[in-house]
Short mmCIF file of C-alpha atoms in Angstrom, two decimals:
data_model
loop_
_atom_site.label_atom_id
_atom_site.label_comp_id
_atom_site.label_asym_id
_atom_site.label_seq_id
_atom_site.Cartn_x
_atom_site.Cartn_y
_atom_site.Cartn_z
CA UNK A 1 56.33 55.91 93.74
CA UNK A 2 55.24 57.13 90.67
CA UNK A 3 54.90 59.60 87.76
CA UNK A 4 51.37 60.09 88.11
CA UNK A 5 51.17 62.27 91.38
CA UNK A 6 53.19 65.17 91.52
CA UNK A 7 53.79 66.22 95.03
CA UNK A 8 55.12 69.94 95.68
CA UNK A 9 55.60 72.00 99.00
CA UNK A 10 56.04 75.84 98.82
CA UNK A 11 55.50 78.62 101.05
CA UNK A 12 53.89 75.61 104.06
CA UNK A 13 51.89 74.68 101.32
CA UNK A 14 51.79 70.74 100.03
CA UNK A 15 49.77 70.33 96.54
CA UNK A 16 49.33 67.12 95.40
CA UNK A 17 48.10 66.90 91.99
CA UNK A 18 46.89 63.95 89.82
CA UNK A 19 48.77 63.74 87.10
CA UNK A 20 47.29 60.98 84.63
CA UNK A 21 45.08 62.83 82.40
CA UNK A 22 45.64 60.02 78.98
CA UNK A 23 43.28 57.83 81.76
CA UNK A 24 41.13 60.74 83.16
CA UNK A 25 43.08 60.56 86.64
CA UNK A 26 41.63 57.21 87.15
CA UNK A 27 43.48 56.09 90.34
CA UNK A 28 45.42 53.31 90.34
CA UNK A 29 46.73 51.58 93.62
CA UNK A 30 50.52 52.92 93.09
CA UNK A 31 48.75 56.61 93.11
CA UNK A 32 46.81 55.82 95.75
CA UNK A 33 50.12 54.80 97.56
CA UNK A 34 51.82 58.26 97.00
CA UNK A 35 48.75 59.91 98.09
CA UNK A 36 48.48 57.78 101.10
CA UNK A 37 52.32 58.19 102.15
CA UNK A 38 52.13 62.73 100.79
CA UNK A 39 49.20 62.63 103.90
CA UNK A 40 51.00 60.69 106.31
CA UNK A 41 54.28 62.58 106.08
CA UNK A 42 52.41 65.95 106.02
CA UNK A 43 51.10 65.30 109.36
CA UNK A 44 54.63 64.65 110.44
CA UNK A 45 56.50 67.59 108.50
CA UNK A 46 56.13 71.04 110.52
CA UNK A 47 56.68 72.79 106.98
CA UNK A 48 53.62 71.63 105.74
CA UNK A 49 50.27 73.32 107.40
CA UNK A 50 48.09 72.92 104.44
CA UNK A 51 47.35 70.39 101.60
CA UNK A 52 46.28 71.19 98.47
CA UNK A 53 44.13 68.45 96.08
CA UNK A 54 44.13 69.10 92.15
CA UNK A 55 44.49 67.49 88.65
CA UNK A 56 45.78 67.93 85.01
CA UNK A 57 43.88 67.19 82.13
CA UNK A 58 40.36 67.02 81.49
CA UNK A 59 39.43 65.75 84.55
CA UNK A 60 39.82 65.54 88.46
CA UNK A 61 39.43 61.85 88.51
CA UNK A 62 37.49 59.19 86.98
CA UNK A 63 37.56 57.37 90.43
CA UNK A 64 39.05 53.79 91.00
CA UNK A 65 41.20 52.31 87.96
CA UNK A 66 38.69 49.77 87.22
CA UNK A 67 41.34 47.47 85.77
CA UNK A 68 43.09 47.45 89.03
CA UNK A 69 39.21 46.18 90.63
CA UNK A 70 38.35 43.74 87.92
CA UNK A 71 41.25 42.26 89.29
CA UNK A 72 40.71 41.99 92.61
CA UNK A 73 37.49 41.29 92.16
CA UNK A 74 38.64 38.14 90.11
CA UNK A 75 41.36 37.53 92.81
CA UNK A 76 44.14 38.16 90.73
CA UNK A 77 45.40 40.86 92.42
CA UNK A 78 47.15 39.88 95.53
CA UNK A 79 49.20 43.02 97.23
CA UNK A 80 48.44 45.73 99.88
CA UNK A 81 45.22 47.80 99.30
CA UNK A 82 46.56 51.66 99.57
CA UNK A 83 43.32 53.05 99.12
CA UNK A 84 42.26 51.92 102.36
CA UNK A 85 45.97 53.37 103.84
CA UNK A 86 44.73 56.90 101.55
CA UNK A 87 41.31 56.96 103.17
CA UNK A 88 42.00 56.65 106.54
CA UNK A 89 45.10 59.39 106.16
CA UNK A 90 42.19 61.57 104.88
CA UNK A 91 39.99 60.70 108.05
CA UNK A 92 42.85 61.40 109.99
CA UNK A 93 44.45 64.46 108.57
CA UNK A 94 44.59 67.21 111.10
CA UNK A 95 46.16 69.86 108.45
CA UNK A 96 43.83 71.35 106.31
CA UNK A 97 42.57 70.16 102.96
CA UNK A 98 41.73 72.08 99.83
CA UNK A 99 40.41 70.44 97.05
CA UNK A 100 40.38 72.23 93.41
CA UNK A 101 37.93 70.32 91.28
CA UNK A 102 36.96 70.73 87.40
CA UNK A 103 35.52 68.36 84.93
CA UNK A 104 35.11 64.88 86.00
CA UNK A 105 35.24 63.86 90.14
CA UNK A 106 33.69 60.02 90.09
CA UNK A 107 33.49 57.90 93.07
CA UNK A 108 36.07 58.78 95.10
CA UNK A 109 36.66 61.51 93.78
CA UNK A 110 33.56 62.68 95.52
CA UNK A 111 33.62 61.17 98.60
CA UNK A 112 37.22 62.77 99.34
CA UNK A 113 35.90 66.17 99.01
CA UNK A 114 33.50 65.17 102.21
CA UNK A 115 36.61 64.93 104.13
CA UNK A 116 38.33 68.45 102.53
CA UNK A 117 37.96 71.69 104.68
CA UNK A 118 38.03 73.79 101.87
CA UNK A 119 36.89 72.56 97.83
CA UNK A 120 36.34 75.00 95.31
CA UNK A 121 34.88 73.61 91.37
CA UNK A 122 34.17 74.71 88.23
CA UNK A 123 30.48 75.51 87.29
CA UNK A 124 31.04 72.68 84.65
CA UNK A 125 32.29 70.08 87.16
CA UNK A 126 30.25 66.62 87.10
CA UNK A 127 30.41 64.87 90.74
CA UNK A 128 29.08 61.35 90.75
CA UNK A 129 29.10 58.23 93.14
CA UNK A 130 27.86 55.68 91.07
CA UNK A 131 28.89 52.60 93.48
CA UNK A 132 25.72 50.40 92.84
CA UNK A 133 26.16 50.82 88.74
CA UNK A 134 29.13 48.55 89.65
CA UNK A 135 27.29 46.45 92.24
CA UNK A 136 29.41 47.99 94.90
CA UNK A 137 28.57 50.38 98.27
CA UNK A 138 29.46 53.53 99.06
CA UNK A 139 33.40 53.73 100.59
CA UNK A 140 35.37 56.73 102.83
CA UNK A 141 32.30 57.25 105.49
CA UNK A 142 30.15 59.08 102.75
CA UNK A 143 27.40 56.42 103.69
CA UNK A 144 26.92 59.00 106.91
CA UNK A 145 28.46 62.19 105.64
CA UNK A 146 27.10 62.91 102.38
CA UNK A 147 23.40 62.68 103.42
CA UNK A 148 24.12 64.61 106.65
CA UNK A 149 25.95 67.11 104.26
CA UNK A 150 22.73 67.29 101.84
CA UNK A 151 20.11 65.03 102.75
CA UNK A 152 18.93 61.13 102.99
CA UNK A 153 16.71 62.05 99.29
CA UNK A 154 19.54 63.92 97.43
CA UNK A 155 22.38 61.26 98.45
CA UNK A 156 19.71 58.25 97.59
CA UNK A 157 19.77 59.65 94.27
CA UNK A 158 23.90 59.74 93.44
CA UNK A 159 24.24 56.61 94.90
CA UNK A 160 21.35 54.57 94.17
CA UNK A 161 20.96 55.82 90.78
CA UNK A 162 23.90 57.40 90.19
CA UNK A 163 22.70 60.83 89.26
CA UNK A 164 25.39 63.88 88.81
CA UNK A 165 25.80 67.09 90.23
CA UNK A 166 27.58 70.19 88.63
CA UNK A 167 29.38 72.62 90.26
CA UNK A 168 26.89 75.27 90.86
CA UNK A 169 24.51 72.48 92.57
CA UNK A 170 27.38 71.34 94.55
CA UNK A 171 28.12 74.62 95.71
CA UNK A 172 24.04 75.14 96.53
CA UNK A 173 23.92 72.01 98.39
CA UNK A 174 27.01 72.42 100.43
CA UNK A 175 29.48 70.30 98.81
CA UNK A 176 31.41 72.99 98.05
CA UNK A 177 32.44 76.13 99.07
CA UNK A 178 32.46 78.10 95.34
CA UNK A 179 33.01 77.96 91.83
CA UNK A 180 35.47 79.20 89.62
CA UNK A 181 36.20 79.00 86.07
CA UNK A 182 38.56 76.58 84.88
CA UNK A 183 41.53 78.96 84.18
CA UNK A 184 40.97 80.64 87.38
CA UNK A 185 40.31 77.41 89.71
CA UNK A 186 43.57 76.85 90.91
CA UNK A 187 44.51 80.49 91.83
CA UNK A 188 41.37 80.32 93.89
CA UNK A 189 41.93 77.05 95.47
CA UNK A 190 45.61 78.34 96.22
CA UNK A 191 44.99 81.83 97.53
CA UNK A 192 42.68 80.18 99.92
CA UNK A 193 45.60 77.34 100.82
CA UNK A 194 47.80 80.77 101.73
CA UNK A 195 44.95 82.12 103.77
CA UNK A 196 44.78 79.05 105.94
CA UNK A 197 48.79 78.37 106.27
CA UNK A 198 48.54 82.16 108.07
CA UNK A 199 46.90 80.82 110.57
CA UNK A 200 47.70 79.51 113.84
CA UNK A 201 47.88 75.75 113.21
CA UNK A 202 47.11 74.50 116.30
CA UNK A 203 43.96 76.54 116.66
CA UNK A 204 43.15 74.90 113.17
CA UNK A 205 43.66 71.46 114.07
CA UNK A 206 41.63 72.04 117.23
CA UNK A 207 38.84 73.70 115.48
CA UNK A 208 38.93 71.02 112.91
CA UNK A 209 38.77 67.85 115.42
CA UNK A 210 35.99 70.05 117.36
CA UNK A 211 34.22 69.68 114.05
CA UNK A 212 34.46 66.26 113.30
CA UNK A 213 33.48 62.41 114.78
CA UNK A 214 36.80 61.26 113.65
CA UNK A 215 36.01 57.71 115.70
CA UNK A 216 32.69 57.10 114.12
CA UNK A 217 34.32 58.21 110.61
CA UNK A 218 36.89 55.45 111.18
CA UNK A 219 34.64 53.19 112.35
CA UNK A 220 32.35 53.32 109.37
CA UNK A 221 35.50 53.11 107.42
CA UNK A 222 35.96 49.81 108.48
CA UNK A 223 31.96 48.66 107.92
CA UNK A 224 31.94 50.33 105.00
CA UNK A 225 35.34 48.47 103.32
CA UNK A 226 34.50 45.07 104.68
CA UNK A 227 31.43 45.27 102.97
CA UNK A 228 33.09 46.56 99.76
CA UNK A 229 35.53 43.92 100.12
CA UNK A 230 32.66 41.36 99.71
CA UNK A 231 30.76 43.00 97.01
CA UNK A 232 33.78 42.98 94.88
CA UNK A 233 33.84 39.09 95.04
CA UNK A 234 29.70 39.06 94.07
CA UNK A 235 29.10 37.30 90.70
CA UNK A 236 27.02 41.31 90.58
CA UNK A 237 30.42 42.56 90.77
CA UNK A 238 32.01 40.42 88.19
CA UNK A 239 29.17 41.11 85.70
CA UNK A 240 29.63 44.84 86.00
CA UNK A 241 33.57 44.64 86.02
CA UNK A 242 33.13 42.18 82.41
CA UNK A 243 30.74 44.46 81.14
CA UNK A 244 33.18 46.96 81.66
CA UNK A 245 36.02 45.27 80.01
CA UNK A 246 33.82 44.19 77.50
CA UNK A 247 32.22 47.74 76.94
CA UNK A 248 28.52 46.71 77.36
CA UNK A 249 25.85 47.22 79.40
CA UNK A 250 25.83 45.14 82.38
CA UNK A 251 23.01 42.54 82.91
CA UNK A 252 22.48 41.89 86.35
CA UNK A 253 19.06 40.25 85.71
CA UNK A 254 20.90 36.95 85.79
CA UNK A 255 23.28 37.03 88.98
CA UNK A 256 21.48 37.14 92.59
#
């Protein structure tokens, strides 16, 4: 467990929000661990018919802890992977997700919102997947659902170069259902959460699988994290993790 996700259930509503803001919400693997098991027992818990995404601070996330990747990428880091247990609970979820999103949403931070039902952002809101700025790939299925959400040219652009969205495009292209300002996001997020714990669950869940390829989203889950797996171990990899640590721009004109 620990102190940097706050999990609450009220009124058949779980929220779950980030609670790290002194790092941006960077996620590191313990979070990813609470978010992982908050999923998994929500699909068990008949109290729960709605989950609710959000942060504190500044920022939704930052993404991956990038300390906690320069050290698998180096191979120091040796225990279970929860963000691959947190993924798949996302591909699997049956209740439905709301995401409230302001400031800062990088990597996955993103990609998790493909797999919400419901996201609302402020118009200030800067998504990003800039996987190949750290010699990475895209993770969580987004290599098929973010250019079926807005098309092959758009998603190109975030991933290959690593270009940002705000919350007003995200909204126009279909990321996102609507904006709200930042004092206001949550209430919005929530009174939407209440809306959707109304209704007949099982009707939801159906409607939401009718919706969905959950087995090709799993199985491009699995392509998609072997792959990552490898890239992390890429002497591209190590260059952008060191130039990280080193706070530098990486020089990948040397490393094949």
């Amino acid at each position: 467990m620990t102190e940097h996700v706050k999990v609450e259930i009220d009124a058949g509503v779980m929220t779950l929000t980030l609670a790290r803001p002194e790092k941006k919400n960077a996620l590191s693997n313990d979070m990813y661990g609470v978010l992982a098991d908050s999923l998994e027992a929500a699909e068990k818990d008949p109290a729960v018919r709605v989950v609710v995404f959000q942060a504190d601070g500044d920022s939704f996330t930052a993404g991956n802890d990038l300390q906690d990747f320069a050290s698998q990428a180096t191979g120091a880091f040796t225990g279970e992977r929860h963000v691959i247990r947190f993924l798949k609970a996302l591909a699997n979820a049956t209740r439905p997700l709301v995401a409230a999103v302001h400031g800062q949403a990088v990597g996955v931070g993103t990609t998790m919102l493909l797999h919400c039902d419901l996201v609302y952002v402020t118009p200030d809101a800067r998504l990003t997947v800039p996987f190949v700025n750290l010699a990475l790939v895209p993770e969580a299925a987004s290599s098929w659902l973010l250019p079926a959400r807005i098309g092959h040219a758009r998603a190109y652009a975030m991933f290959a170069l690593g270009e940002a969205i705000d919350g007003g495009t995200a909204v126009a292209w279909g990321i996102a259902n609507g904006s709200a300002e930042l004092g206001d996001l949550r209430a919005r997020a929530r009174a939407a959460a209440d809306q959707l714990a109304t209704r007949p669950l099982g009707a939801l869940t159906t409607t939401k699988r009718l919706m969905r390829d959950a087995e090709k989203i799993a199985e491009l889950m699995d392509t998609e994290g072997a792959l990552f797996g490898e890239r992390l171990k890429t002497a591209e990899a190590r260059e952008a993790f060191m130039a990280f640590m080193e706070r530098r721009p990486p020089d990948f004109s040397k490393v094949g």
